[in-house]
Coordinates of C-alpha atoms and ligand atoms in Angstrom, one line a residue:
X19 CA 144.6 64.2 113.1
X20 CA 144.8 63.7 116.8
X21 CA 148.1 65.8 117.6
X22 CA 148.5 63.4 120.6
X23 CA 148.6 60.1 118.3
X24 CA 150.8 62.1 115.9
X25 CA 153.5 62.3 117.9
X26 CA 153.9 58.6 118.8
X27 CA 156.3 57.4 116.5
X28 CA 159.0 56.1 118.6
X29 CA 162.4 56.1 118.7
X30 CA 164.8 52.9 118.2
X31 CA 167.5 51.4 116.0
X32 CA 166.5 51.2 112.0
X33 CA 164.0 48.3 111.8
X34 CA 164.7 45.5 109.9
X35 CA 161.9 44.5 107.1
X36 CA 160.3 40.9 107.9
X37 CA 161.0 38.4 106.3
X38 CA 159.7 34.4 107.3
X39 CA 161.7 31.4 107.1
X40 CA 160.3 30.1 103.7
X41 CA 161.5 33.5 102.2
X42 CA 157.8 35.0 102.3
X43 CA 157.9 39.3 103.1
X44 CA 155.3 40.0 105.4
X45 CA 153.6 43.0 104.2
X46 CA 150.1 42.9 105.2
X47 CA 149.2 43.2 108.9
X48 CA 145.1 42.3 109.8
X49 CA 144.4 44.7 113.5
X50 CA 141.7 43.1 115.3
X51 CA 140.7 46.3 117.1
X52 CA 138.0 44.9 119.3
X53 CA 136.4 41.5 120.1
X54 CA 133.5 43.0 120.8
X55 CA 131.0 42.9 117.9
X56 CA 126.7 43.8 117.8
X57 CA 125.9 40.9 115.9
X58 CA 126.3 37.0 117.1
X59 CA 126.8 35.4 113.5
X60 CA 126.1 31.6 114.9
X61 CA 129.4 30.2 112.4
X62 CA 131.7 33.1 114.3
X63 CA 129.8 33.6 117.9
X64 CA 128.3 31.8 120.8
X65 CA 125.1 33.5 122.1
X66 CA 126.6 34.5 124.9
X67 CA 130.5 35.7 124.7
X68 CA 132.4 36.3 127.3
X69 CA 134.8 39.0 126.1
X70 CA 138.3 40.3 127.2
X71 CA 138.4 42.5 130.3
X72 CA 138.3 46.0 129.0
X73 CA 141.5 46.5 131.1
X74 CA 143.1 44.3 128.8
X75 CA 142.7 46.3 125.5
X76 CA 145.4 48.1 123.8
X77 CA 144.6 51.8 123.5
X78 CA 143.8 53.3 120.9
X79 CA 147.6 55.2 121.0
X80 CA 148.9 51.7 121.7
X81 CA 147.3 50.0 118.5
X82 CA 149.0 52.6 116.8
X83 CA 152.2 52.9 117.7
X84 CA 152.2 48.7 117.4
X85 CA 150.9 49.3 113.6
X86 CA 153.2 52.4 112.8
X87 CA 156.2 49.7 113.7
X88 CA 155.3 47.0 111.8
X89 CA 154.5 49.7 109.0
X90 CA 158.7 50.9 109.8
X91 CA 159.6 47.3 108.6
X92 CA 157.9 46.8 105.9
X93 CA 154.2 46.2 106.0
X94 CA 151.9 48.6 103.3
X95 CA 149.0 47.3 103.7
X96 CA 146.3 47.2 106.6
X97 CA 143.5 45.8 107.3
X98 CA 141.3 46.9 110.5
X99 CA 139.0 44.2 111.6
X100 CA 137.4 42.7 114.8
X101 CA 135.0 41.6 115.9
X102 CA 133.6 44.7 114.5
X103 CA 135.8 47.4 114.3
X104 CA 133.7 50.2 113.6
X105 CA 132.1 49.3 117.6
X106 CA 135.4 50.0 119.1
X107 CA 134.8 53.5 120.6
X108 CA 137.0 56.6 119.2
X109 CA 137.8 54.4 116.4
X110 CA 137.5 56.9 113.9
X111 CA 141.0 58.9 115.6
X112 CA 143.0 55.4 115.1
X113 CA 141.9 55.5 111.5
X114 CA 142.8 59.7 111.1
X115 CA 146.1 58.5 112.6
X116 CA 147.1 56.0 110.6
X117 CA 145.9 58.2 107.5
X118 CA 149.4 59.9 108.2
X119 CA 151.1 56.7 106.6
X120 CA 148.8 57.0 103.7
X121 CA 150.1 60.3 103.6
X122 CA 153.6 59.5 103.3
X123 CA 153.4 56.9 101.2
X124 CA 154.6 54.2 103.0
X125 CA 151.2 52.4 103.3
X126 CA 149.5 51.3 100.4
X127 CA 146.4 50.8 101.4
X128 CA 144.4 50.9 104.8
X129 CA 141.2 49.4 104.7
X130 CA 138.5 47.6 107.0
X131 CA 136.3 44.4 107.0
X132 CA 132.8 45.2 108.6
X133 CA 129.7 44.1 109.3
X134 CA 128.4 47.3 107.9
X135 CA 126.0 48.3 110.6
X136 CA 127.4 51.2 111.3
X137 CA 128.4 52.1 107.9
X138 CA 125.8 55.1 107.3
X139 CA 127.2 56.5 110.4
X140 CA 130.9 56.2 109.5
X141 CA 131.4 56.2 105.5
X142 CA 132.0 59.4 104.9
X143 CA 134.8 60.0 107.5
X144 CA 136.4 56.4 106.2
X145 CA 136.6 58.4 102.8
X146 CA 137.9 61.5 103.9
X147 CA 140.5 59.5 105.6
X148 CA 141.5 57.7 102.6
X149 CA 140.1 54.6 103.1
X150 CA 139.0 53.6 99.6
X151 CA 138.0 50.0 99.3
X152 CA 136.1 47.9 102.3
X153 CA 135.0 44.7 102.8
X154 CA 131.5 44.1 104.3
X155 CA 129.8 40.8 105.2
X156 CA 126.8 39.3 104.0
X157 CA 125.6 36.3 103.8
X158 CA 121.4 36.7 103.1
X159 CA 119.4 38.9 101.4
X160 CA 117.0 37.7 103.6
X161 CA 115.7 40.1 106.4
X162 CA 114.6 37.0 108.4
X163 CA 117.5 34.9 107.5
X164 CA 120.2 37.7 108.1
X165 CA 118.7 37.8 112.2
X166 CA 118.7 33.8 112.4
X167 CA 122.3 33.8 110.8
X168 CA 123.2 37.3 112.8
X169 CA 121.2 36.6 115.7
X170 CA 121.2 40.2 116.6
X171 CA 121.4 42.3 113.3
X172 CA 119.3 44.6 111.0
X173 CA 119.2 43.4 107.6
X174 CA 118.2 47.2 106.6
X175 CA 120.7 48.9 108.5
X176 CA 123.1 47.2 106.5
X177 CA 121.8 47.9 103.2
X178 CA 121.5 51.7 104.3
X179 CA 125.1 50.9 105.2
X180 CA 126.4 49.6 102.0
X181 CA 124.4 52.0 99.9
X182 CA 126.2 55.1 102.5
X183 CA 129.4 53.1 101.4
X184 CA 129.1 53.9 98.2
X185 CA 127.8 57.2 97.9
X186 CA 130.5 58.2 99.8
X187 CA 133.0 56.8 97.0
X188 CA 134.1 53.7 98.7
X189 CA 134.5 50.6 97.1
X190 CA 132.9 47.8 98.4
X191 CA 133.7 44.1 98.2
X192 CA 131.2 41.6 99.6
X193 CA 132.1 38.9 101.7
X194 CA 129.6 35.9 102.2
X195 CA 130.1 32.7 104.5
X196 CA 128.6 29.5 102.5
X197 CA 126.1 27.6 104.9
X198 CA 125.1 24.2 104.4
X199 CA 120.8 24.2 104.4
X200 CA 121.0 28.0 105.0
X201 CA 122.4 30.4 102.0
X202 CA 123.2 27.8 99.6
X203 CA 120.6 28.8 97.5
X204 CA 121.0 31.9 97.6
X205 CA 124.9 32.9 96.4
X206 CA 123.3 33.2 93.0
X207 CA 121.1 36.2 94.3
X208 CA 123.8 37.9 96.4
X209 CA 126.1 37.4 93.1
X210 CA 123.0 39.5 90.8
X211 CA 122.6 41.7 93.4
X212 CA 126.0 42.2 94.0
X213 CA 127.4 42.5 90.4
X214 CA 124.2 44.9 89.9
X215 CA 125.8 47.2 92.2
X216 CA 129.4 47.1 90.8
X217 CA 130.2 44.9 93.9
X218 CA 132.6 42.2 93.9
X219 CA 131.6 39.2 95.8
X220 CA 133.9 36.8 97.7
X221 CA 132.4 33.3 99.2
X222 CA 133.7 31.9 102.3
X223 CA 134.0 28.3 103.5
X224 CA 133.2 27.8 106.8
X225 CA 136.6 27.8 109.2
X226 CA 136.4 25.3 112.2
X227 CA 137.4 28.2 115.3
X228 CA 136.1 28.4 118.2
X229 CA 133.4 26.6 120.0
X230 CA 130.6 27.8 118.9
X231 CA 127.3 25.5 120.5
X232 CA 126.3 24.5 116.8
X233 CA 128.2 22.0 114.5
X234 CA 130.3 23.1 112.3
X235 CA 129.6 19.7 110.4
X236 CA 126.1 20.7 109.7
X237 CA 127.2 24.2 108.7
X238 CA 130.0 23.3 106.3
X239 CA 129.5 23.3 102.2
X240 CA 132.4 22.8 100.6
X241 CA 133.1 25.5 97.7
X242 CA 133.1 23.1 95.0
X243 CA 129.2 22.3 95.7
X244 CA 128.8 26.4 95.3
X245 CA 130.7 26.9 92.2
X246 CA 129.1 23.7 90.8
X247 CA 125.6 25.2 91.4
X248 CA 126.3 28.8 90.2
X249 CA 128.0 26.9 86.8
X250 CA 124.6 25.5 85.9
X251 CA 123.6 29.3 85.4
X252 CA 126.1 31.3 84.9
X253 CA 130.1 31.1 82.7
X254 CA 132.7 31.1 85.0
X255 CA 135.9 32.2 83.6
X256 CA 139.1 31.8 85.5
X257 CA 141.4 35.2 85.8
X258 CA 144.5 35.9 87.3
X259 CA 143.2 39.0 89.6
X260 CA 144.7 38.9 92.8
X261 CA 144.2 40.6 96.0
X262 CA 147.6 39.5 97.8
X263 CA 144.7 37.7 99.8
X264 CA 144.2 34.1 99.8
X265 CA 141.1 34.6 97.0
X266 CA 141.0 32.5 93.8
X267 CA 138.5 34.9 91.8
X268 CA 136.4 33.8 88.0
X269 CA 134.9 36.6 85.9
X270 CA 131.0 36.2 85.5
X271 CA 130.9 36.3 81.9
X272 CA 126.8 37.1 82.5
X273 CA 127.5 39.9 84.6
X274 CA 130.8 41.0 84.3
X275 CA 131.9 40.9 87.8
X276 CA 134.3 39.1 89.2
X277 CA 133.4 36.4 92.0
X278 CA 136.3 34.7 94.5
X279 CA 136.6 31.9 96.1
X280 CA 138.4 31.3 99.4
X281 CA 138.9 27.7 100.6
X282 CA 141.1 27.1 103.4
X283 CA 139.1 23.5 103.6
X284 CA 139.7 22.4 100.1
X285 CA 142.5 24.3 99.3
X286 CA 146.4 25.4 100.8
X287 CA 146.4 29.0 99.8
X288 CA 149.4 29.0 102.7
X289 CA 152.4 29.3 99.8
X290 CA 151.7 33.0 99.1
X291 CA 151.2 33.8 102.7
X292 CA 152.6 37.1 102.9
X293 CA 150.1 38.3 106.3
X294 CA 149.9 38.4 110.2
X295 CA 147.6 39.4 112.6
X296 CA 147.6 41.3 115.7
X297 CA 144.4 40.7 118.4
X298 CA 143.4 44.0 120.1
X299 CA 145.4 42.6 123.4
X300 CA 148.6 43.0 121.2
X301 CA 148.8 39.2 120.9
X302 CA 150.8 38.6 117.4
X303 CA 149.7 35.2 115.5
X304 CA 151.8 34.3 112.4
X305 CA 148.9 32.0 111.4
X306 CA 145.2 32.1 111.4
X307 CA 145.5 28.5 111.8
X308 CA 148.2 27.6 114.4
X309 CA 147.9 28.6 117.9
X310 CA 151.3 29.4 118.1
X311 CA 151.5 33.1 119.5
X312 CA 153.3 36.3 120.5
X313 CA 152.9 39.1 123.0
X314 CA 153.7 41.9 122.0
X315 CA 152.3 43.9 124.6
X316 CA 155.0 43.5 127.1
X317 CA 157.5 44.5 125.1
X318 CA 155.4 47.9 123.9
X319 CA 154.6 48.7 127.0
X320 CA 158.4 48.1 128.8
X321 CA 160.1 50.5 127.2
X322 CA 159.2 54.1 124.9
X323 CA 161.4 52.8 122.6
X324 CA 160.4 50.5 120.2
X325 CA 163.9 48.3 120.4
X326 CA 162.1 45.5 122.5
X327 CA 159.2 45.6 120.0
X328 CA 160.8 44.8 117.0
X329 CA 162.9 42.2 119.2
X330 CA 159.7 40.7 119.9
X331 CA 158.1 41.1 116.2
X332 CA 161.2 39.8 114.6
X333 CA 161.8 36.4 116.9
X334 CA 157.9 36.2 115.8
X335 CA 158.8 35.7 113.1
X336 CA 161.2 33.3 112.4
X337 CA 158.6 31.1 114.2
X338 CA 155.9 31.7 111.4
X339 CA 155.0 28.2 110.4
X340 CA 155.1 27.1 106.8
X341 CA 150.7 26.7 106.8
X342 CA 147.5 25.8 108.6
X343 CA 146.3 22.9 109.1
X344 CA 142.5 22.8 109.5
X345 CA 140.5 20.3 109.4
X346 CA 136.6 19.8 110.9
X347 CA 137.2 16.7 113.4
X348 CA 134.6 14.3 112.1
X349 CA 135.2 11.9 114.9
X350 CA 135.3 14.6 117.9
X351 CA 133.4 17.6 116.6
X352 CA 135.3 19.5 118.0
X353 CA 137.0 22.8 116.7
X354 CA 140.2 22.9 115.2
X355 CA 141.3 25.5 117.0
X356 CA 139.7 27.2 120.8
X357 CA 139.9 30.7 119.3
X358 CA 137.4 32.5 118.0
X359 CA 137.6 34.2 114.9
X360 CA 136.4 37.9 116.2
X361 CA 139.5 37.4 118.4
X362 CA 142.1 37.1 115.6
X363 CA 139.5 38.3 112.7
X364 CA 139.3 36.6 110.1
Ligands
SAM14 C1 135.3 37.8 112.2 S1 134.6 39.0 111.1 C2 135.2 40.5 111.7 C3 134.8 41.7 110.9 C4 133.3 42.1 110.9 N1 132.7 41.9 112.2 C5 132.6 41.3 109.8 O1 131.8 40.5 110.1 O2 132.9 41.6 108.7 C6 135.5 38.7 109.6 C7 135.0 37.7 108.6 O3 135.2 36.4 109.2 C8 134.1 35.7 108.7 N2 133.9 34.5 109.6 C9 133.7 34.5 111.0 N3 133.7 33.3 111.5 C10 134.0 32.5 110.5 C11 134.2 31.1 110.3 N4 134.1 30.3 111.4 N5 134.5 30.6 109.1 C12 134.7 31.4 108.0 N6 134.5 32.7 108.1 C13 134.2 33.2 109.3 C14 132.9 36.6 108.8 O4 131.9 36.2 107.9 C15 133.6 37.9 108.2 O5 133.4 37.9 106.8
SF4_15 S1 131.3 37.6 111.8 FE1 131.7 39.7 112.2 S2 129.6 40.5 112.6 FE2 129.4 38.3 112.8 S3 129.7 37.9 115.0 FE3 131.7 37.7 114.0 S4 132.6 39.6 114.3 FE4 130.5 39.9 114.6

């Protein structure tokens, strides 16, 4: 571990745990660690991003200190996402950092969603860190798909990624965005292939964030239509397995693996809602789909104490609103919400 991350945790009064007004604990925190990302997925990405100001970033000692104090009050679980985290350079010392929590038992679980292409690079020291479950995105099978869906990305290195994933012990779930006209016949292969390879495999409705120059109307296919399809073929069995994620999952009697479903069109998953997020600016959002928002920056950085923090995390708080309230503006076309989702991720 990086001796000089190590000996960040701050001093302060005892942090209280956090708790929401509709009684809900808050014990999973999702870091967005970058924006930045090497792939332009066209349902997440315009072509051509303009990205936050380097300047702007939390360091890498700053994200930690912010997760290490929302880990004092309560949180066990965290999830390191982006944009795509594993781009953010040095992220491998924020990861050996917060290993220490692992360590001491007071996080459960740390963990990362990824686009995997630069999994065969990192896998190993993910393990050895004690990561032990990831999530990685695909949507295609396809190589020529996967670059008109990723605009930029290599369906191969990905693959190499996953398999490097594995070899190295991790488990991996994968997670695929449904697409109207472009994958929708296809979530029965990723569900063979993913089954085949003792992969669980989690199917995504489209979210209406950020503008992204295509319509979401033409993109969306409501998870109903997929679970339909894949019912003609396979036995879907409903199961009680949960993630503390917002995933409804069936076992595939065929197969044997278990498949979820995560509809924030068609479904309010908001009851259970026991997560925030943090952007890599330090900006705390008590829902992915509300705008409302706090800084948390300017408290961190004001004092070396992490009083003001907590101040700032728990008046957050109280503010967290009871659920989203998406909905893809038929008459406007416009997105529900400005943001993007590598800014708040996913
Ligand atoms: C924003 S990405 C960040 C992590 C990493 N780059 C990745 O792709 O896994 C997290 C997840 O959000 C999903 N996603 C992005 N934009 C979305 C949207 N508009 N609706 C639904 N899911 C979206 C991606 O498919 C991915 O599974
Ligand atoms: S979904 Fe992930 S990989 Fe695709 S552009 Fe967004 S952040 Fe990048």
């Amino acid at each position: 571990m990086d001796p000089s991350l190590a000996a960040l945790d701050h001093p302060g009064t005892q942090p209280r745990p956090l708790i929401d007004p509709f009684a809900r604990a808050i014990t999973y925190l999702r870091v967005s660690v970058t924006d930045r990302c090497d792939f332009r997925c066209v349902y997440c990405m315009a072509e051509h991003m303009t990205f936050l100001p380097k300047a702007d970033l939390l360091s890498l000692e700053e994200l930690d200190r912010l997760c290490s104090a929302f880990i004092a009050k309560g949180v066990n679980k965290l999830r390191l996402t982006g944009g795509e985290p594993l781009v953010r350079r040095g992220i491998m010392t924020l990861v050996a950092s917060l290993s220490r929590h692992l360590a001491s038992g007071t996080l459960k679980e740390l963990t990362l969603t990824t686009n995997g292409s630069q999994l065969a690079r990192y896998a190993d020291e993910l393990k050895a860190h004690g990561v032990k479950r990831i999530n990685v995105s695909l949507d295609t099978l396809d190589a020529e798909k996967f670059r008109a869906i990723t605009r930029w990305g290599d369906l191969g290195k990905v693959l190499a990624g996953i398999d490097a994933a594995q070899a190295a012990g991790l488990k991996v779930k994968i997670n695929a965005v449904a697409l109207r006209g472009v994958n929708e016949d296809e979530i029965e292969r990723l569900l063979t292939w993913a089954h085949g390879r003792g992969m669980d495999l989690t199917v995504i409705e489209v979210m209406p964030l950020g503008d992204i120059e295509e319509a979401r109307l033409d993109q969306y296919m409501p998870l109903s239509m997929v679970r339909a399809r894949l019912s003609e073929r396979f036995t879907l069995e409903d199961i009680d397995y949960r993630t503390g994620g917002p995933a409804r999952y069936v076992r595939v009697k065929e197969t044997g693996g278990r498949l979820g479903f995560i509809t924030p069109m068609t479904h309010n998953f908001c009851e259970s809602c026991n997560r925030v997020r943090i952007t890599c600016t330090g900006t705390l959002y008590m829902c992915l789909g509300q705008e409302d928002a706090a800084d948390l920056r300017a408290p961190l950085r004001a004092s070396e104490s992490n009083d003001l923090l907590n101040g700032a995390i728990d008046e957050a708080i109280t503010r967290k609103p009871k659920g989203h309230d998406f909905v893809i503006d038929r008459r406007h076309r416009a997105p529900a919400l400005a943001r993007h989702m590598s800014v708040t991720g996913g």
